XYZ file of C-alpha atoms in Angstrom:
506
model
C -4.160 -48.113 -65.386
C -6.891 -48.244 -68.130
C -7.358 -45.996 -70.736
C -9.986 -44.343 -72.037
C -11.384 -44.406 -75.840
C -9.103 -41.139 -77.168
C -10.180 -39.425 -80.467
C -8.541 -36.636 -82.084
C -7.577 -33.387 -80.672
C -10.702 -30.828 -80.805
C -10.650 -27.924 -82.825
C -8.922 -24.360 -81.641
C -10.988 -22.335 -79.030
C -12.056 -18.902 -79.617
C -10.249 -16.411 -77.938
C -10.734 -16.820 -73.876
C -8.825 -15.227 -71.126
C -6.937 -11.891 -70.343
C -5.782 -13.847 -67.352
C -4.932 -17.410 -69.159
C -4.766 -20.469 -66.215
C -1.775 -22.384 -67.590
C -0.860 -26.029 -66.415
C 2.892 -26.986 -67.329
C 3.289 -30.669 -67.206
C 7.077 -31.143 -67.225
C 10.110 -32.039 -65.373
C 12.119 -29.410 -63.111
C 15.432 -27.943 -63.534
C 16.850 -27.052 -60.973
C 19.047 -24.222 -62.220
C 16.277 -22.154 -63.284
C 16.913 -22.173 -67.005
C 14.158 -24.837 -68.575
C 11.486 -26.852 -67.296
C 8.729 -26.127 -65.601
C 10.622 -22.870 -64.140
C 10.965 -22.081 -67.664
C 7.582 -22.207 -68.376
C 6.338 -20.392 -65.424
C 8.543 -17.793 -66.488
C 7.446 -17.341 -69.731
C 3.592 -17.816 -68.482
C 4.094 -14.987 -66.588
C 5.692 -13.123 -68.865
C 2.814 -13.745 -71.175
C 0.215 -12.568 -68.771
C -0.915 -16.032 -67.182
C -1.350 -17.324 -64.034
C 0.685 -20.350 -63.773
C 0.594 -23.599 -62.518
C 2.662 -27.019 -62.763
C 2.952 -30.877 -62.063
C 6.107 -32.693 -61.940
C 6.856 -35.524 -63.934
C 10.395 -36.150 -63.152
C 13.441 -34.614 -61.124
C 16.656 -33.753 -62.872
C 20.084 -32.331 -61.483
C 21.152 -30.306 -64.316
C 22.609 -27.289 -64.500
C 24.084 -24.681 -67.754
C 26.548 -27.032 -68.232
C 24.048 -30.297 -68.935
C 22.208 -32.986 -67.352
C 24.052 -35.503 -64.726
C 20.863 -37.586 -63.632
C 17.395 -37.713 -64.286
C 14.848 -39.383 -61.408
C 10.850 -39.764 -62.674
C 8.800 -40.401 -59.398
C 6.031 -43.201 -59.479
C 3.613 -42.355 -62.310
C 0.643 -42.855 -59.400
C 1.681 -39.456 -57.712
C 2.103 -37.440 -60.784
C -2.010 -38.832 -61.465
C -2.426 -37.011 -57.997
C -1.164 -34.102 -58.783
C -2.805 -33.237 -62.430
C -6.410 -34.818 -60.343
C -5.828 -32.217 -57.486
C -5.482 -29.354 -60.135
C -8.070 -30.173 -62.705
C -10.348 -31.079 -59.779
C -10.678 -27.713 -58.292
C -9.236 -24.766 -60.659
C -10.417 -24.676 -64.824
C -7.535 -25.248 -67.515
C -7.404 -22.995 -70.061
C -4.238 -24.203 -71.497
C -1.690 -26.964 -70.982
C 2.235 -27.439 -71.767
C 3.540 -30.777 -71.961
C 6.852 -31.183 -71.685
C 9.545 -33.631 -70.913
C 8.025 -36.996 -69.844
C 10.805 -39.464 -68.800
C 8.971 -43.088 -69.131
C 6.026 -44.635 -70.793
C 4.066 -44.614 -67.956
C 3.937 -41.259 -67.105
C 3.169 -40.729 -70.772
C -0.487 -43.018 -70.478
C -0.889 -41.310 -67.305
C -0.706 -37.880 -69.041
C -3.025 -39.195 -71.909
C -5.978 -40.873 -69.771
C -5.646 -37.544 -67.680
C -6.081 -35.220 -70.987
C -8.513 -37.446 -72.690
C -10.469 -37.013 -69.234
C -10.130 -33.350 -69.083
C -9.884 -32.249 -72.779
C -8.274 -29.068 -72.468
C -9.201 -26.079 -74.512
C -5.255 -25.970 -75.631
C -2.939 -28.109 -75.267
C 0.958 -27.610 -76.407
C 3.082 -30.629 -76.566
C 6.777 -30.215 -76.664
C 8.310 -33.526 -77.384
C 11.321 -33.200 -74.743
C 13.379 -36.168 -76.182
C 16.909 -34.278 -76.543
C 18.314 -31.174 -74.803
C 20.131 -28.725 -76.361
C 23.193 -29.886 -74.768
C 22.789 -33.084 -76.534
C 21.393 -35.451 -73.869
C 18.621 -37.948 -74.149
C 15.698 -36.954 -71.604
C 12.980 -39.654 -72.897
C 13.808 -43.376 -72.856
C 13.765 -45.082 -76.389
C 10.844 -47.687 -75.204
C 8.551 -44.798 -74.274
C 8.873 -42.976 -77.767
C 5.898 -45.468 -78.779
C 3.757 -43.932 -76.291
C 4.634 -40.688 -77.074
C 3.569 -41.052 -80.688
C -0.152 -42.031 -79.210
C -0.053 -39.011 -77.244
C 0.819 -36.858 -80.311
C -3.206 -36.486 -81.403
C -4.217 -35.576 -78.159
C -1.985 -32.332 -78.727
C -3.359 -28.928 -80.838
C -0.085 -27.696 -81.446
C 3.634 -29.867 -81.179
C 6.678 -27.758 -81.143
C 9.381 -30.333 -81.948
C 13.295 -29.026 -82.684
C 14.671 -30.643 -85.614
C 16.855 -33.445 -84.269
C 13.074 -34.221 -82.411
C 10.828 -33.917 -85.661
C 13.435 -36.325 -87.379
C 13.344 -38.760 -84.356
C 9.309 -38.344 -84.873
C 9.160 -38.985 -88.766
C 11.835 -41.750 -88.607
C 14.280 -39.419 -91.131
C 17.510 -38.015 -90.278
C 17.216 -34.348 -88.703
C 16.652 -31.715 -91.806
C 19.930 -29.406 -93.429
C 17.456 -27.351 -95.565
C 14.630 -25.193 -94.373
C 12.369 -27.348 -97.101
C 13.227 -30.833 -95.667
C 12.407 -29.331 -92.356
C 9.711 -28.698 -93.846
C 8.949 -31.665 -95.181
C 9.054 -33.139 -92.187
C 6.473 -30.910 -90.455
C 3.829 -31.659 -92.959
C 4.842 -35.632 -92.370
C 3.974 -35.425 -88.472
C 0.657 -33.140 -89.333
C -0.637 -35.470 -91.391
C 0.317 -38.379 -88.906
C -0.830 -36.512 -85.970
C -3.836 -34.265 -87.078
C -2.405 -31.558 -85.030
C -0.668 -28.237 -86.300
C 3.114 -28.834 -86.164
C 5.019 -25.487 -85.091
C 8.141 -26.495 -87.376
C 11.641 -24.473 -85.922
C 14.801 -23.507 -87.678
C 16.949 -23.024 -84.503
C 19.174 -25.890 -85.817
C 20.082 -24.957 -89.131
C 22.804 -22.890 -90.406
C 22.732 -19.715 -91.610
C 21.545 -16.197 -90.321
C 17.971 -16.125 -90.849
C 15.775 -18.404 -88.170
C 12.572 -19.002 -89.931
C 9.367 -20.762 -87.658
C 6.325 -21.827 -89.313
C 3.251 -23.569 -88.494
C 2.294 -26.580 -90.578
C -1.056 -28.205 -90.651
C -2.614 -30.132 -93.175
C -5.990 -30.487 -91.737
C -7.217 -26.615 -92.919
C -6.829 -25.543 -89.322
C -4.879 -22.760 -90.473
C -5.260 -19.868 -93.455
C -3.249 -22.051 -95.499
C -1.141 -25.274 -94.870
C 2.022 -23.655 -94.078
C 2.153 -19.948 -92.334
C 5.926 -19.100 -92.243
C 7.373 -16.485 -89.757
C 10.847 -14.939 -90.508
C 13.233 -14.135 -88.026
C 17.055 -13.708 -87.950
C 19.362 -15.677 -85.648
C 20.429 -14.456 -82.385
C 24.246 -14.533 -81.797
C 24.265 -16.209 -78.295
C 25.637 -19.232 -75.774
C 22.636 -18.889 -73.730
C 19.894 -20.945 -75.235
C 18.893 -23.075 -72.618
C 15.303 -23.803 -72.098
C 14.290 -22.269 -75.485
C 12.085 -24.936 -76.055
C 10.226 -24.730 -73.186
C 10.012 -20.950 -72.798
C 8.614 -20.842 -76.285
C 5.904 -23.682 -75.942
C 4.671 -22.299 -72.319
C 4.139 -18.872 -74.140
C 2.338 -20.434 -77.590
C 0.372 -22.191 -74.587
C -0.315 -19.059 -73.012
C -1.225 -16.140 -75.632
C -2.789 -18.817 -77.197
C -5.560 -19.137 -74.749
C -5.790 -15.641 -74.920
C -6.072 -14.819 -78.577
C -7.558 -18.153 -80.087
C -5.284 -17.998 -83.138
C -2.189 -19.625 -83.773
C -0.789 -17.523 -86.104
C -1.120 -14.413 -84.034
C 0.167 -16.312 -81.261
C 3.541 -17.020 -83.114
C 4.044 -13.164 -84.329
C 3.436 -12.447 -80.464
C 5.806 -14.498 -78.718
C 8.713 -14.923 -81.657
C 9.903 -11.351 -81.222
C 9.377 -12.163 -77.714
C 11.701 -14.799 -77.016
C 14.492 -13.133 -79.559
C 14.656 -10.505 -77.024
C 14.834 -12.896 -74.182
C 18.023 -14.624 -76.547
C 19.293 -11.025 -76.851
C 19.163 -9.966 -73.408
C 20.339 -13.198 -72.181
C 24.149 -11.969 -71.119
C 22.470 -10.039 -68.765
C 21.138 -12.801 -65.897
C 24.948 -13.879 -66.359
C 23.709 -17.453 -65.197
C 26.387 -20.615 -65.234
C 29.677 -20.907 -67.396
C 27.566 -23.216 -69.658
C 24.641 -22.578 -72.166
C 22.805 -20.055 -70.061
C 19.174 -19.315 -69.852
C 17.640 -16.799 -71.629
C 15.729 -13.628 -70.304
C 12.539 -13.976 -69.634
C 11.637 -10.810 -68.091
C 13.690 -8.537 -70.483
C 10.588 -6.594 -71.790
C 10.058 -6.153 -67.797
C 11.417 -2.965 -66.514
C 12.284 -2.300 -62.560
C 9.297 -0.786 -61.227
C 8.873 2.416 -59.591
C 7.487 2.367 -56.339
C 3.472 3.579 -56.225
C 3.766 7.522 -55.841
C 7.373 7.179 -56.442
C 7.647 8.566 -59.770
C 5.334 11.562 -58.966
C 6.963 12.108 -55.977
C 10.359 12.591 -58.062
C 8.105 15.275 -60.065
C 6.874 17.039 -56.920
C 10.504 17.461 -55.937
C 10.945 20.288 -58.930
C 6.910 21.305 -59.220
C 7.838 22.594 -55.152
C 10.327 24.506 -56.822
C 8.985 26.194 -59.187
C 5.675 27.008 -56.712
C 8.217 29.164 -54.745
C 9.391 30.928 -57.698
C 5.752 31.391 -58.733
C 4.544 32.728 -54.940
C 7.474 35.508 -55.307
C 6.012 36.939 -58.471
C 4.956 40.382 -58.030
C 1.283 39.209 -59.944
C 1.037 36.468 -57.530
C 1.404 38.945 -54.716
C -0.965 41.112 -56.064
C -3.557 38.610 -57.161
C -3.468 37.292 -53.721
C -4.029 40.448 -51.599
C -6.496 42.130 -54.625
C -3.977 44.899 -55.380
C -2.750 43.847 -58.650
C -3.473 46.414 -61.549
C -6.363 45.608 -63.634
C -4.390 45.824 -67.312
C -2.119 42.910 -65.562
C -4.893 40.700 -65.158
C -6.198 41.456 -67.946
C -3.581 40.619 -69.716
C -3.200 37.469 -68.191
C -6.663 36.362 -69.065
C -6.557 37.071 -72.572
C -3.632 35.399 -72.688
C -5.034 32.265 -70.497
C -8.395 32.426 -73.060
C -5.340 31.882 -75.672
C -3.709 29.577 -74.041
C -6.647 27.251 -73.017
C -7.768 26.788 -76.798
C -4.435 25.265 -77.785
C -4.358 23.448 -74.170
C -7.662 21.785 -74.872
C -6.581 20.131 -78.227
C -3.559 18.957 -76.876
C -5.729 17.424 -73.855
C -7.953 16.104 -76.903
C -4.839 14.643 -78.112
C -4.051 13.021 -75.017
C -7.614 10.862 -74.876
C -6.651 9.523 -78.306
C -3.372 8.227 -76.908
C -4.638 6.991 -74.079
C -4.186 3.054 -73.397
C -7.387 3.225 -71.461
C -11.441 4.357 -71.982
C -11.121 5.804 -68.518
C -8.109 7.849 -69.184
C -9.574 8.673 -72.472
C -12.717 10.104 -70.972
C -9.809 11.797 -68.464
C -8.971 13.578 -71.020
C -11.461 14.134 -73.521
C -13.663 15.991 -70.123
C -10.395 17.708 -69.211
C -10.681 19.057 -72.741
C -14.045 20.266 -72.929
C -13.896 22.147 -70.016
C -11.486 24.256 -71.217
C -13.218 25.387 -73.633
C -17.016 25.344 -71.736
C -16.228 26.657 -68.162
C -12.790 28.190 -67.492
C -12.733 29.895 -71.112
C -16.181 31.122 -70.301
C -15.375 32.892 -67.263
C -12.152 34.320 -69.142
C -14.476 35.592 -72.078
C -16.959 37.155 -69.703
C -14.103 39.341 -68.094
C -12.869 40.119 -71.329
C -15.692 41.323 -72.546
C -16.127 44.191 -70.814
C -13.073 45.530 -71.259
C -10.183 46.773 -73.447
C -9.331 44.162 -76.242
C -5.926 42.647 -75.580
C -2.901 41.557 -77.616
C -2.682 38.403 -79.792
C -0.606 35.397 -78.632
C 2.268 36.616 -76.443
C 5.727 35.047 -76.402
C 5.433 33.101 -73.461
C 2.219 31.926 -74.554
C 2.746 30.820 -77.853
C 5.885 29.084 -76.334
C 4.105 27.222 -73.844
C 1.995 26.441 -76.709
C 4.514 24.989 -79.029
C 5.995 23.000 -76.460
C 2.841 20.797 -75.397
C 2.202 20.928 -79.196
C 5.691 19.644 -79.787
C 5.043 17.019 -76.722
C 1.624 15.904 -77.922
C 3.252 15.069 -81.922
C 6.031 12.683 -79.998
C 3.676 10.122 -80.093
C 4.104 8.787 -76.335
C 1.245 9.152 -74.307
C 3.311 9.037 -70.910
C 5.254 11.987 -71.987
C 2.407 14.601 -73.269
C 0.477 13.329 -69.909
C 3.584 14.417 -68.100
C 4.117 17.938 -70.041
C 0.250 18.987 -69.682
C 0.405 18.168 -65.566
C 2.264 21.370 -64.441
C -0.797 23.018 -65.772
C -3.606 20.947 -63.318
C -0.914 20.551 -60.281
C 0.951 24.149 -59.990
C -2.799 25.563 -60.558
C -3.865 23.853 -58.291
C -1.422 24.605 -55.725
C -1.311 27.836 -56.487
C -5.138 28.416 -56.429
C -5.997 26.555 -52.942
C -3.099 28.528 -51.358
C -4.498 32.017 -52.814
C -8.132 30.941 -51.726
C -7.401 29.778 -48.194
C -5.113 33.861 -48.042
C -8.579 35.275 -49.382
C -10.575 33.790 -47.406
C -8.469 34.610 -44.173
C -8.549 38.520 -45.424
C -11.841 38.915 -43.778
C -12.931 40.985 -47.097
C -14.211 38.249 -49.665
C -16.721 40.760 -50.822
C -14.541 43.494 -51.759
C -11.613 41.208 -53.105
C -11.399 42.424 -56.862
C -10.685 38.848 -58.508
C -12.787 36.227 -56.065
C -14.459 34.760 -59.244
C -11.380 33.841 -60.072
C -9.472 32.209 -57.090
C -13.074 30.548 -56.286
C -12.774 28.886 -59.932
C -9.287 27.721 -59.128
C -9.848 26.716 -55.196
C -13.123 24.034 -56.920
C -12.985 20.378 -55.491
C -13.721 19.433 -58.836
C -10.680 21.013 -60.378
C -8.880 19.632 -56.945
C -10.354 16.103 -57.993
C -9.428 16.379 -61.745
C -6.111 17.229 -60.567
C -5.600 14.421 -58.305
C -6.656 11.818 -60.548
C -3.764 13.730 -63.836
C -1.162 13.149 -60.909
C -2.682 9.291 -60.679
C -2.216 8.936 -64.425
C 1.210 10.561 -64.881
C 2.117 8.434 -62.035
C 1.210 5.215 -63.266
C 2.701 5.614 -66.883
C 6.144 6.911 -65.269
C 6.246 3.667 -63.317
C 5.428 1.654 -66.486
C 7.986 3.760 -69.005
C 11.053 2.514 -70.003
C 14.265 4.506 -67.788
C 14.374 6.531 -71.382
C 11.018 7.216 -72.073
C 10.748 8.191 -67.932
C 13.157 10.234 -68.455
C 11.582 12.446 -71.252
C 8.722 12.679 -69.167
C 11.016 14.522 -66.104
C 11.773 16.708 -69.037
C 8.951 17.783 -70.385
C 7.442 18.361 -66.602
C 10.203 20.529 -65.869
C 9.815 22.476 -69.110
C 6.031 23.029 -68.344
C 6.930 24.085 -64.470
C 9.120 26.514 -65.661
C 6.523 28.005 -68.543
C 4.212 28.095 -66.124
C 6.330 30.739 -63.682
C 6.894 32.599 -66.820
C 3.158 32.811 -67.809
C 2.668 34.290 -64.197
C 5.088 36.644 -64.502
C 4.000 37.353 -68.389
C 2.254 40.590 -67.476
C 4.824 42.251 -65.510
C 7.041 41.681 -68.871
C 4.366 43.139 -71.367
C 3.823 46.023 -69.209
C-alpha cells in the first residue's frame, strides 16, 4: 500500500488521562505470559483501559516458541482502522511485528493517526533465545524507529539495532543507547536485564534535550528468578500506560520499575509452566473483600459489645430516667474530656485521608465535637458540681486513638474512631425509640440527651464512617486489615467501659 510523507516523532504530551486508552499492537501468546496478554495485564495494572490488534499468532508456551503464523497484513489494517476510527488513542505499544509488511502497515497507520505516545518494543529475540522478526523486515523496522517516542530494546536487540555486538559493560550499553537516539530522534529506554552482576540499572537516553539531561539512570538490583517471560512487554505496555497519564518519562520509569520487580518477585506464586514463567502482574493487587463484607466482619464483635453495653446498670438507668444524677454527671464531664482529644484525632484523620470528601468527613466530624455535642455537655455542666479531671478509662480511650492516629495508616485510625459513631449510634436510637414508648417524654430527666444521640444527622454521619471504614478494609493489605479488626475491637471494648465508668468512680 502507499505510504504517507512520515516526519519525526512529535514531542511528549502533557500529562492526560486518569483512565489512559491503551492500544497494544503485538502478537499473542497463548500461554498468558507475553504479548498482547502481557500488555493488557500490565495496562490494567497501571490503571488503563486496554485494547489490542493482532499482528501475528504464535504457539508458545514457558518453555519457548514452536511456530509463529502472521495473518495477511490487509486484516491487521482493519483492525487498527476499526479502533482508531471510533475510540481516541492515548497511547500505543508496539510490539512484535513478524514481516515487513505488517511493519509499513503499522507505520502508514501511525503516521495517519499520530498518537500522543507511542512505545515501540523492538520484539526481534525472546528471552528464550528465538528469533520472532524475519532478518529482511529489520530494514523496515529501522524506518519505523522515528515514528516511536520511546524504544525499549534489550541488549542483544539494541546491538542488532546499532550493528555492534550486544554490550558486557553497563557503559557500552550505554553507548549503544545514545547511538540509536541519535539515529532515531526518539528517547531510548536502555535495560541492564542482560548483564551480569547484582545491580539492574535502566536509564533513559536521549540526545535530542527531551529529557533533564541526556542520560537519566534508574538503579535497581536484580531479581533472583526463572520466571521472566514477557518482561519486555509487561514493562513497555506500562511505560505506555503511566506515561499517558503523567506526561513525563522519567516519572514514568520510577513508577513502573519497582513495579515490575515486584511482579519478578512474586512470580513463584502464579506457578505457571516448567519453563521461564511469567511474572506477576497483579501482585500489588490484593483479593478483594466483598462490598459490606469487611464491615460486616466488624459488626459481628460491635453486636457484642452492644449487649454488654445494654446490661450496664447506667444504660438501664439512662434508659428508664432513674439513673442518679452524680452518674451522669460524671459521665458528661468525662464525655466533654473525651470529645476534645476525640476531635483532634478526627482532625487527624482528614489529613490522612486519600480523598477531599473523606477529608471534609472528617474535618466536620471534628468540629462538631467541639461546637454541638461539647456544647450541650458544657451547658449541663455548668450548673452543677465541678467534676474530676481525666478518669482512667478516659484517658485510656484517649491514648489508644492517640496511639492509632500516630501509626500513620489512615484505614486503621478510621477503624479505631468508628466504635465511637456506630455503638453511639446504636445505643442512642435504641434508648430513644424506649423513651419515646414510655409515654412520659416530658418528665424523662435526660431527653436532651437521647434526642442528641437519636439525630438523623448523627444517624447519617454514622452511616457514611461505616462507608469509609468499609471501603479502606476492602482495599488494605490482609495485615494492615487486620490491625484495623484490632483497633475496632479495642475501641468496642473502651467504649463498654466508658459506660460503665461511673458505676466504677462511684
Amino acid at each position: 500500500m502507499p505510504l504517507p510523507a512520515v516526519s519525526g516523532a512529535p514531542a511528549t504530551p502533557p500529562a492526560g488521562r486518569d483512565v489512559p486508552r491503551v492500544l497494544s499492537i503485538a502478537g499473542s501468546d497463548p500461554s498468558g505470559g507475553a504479548g498482547i496478554q502481557a500488555d493488557l495485564k500490565s495496562i490494567a495494572a497501571h490503571g488503563g483501559y486496554g485494547m489490542a490488534a493482532i499482528t501475528a499468532l504464535t504457539a508458545q508456551n514457558t518453555r519457548g516458541v514452536q511456530s509463529v503464523h502472521v495473518p495477511p497484513a490487509a486484516f491487521l489494517a482493519r483492525q487498527l482502522e476499526a479502533v482508531s476510527d471510533d475510540i481516541s488513542i492515548d497511547a500505543v505499544k508496539i510490539g512484535m511485528l513478524g514481516d515487513d509488511e505488517v511493519i509499513r502497515t503499522v507505520r502508514s497507520w501511525l503516521a495517519a493517526v499520530r498518537p500522543a505516545v507511542v512505545v515501540l518494543d523492538p520484539v526481534m529475540v525472546a528471552t528464550s533465545g528465538d528469533r520472532l522478526l524475519k532478518e529482511s523486515a529489520e530494514a523496515a523496522l529501522r524506518e519505523l524507529l522515528p515514528l516511536a517516542h520511546l524504544i525499549t530494546p534489550n541488549l542483544p536487540e539494541l546491538a542488532m539495532l546499532t550493528g555492534l555486538d550486544p554490550a558486557e559493560t553497563w557503559d557500552a550499553a550505554l553507548d549503544q543507547g545514545r547511538r540509536l537516539a541519535d539515529a532515531t530522534g526518539a528517547t531510548v529506554l536502555v535495560k541492564g536485564g542482560h548483564l551480569a552482576g547484582a545491580d539492574c540499572p535502566d536509564a533513559l537516553v536521549n540526545t535530542a534535550g527531551v529529557l533533564s539531561q541526556e542520560v537519566v539512570e534508574v538503579q535497581g538490583r536484580r531479581i533472583s528468578t526463572r520466571n521472566s517471560h514477557g518482561t519486555g512487554c509487561s514493562l513497555s505496555s506500562a511505560m505506555a500506560t503511566v506515561q499517558a497519564r503523567l506526561g513525563d518519562w522519567e516519572a514514568s520509569l520510577r513508577t513502573v520499575k519497582p513495579w515490575l520487580a515486584g511482579a519478578l518477585e512474586n512470580s513463584a506464586q502464579l506457578e505457571v509452566g516448567h519453563g521461564n514463567g511469567p511474572v506477576h502482574h497483579f501482585h500489588h493487587v490484593r483479593p478483594a473483600v466483598a462490598e459490606g463484607g469487611f464491615a460486616a466482619r466488624l459488626w459481628v464483635d460491635a453486636r457484642q459489645h452492644l449487649t454488654d453495653i445494654y446490661a450496664l446498670d447506667f444504660i438501664q438507668g439512662l434508659a428508664s430516667g432513674s439513673l442518679a444524677e452524680k452518674d451522669f454527671a460524671y459521665y458528661l464531664a468525662q464525655d466533654a474530656l473525651y470529645l476534645n482529644g476525640y476531635s483532634r484525632v478526627l482532625a487527624r484523620a482528614s489529613a490522612l485521608a486519600p480523598s477531599e470528601a473523606e477529608q471534609l468527613f472528617w474535618a466536620g466530624s471534628s468540629q462538631q465535637c467541639l461546637e454541638v455535642e461539647s456544647e450541650l455537655h458544657r451547658s449541663w455542666l455548668s450548673t452543677r458540681p465541678a467534676q474530676d479531671g481525666l478518669g482512667p478509662v478516659t484517658k485510656a480511650y484517649v491514648d489508644h486513638l492517640t496511639a492509632a492516629s500516630a501509626s500513620g495508616s489512615y484505614a486503621v485510625l478510621a477503624a479505631a474512631v468508628l466504635p465511637c459513631f456506630w455503638l453511639y449510634a446504636e445505643v442512642g436510637e435504641k434508648l430513644h425509640t424506649q423513651f419515646l414508648a414510655s409515654g412520659k417524654p416530658d418528665g424523662h430527666a435526660y431527653a436532651a440527651w437521647l434526642r442528641t444521640y437519636a439525630d438523623e444527622g448523627f444517624a447519617e454521619a454514622t452511616r457514611r464512617a461505616v462507608a469509609i471504614v468499609d471501603a479502606a478494609g476492602r482495599r488494605a493489605s490482609d495485615g494492615e486489615r487486620e490491625a484495623m479488626v484490632t483497633a475496632f475491637k479495642q475501641s468496642c471494648r473502651l467504649e463498654v467501659e466508658f459506660f460503665d465508668a461511673p458505676r466504677l468512680h462511684s
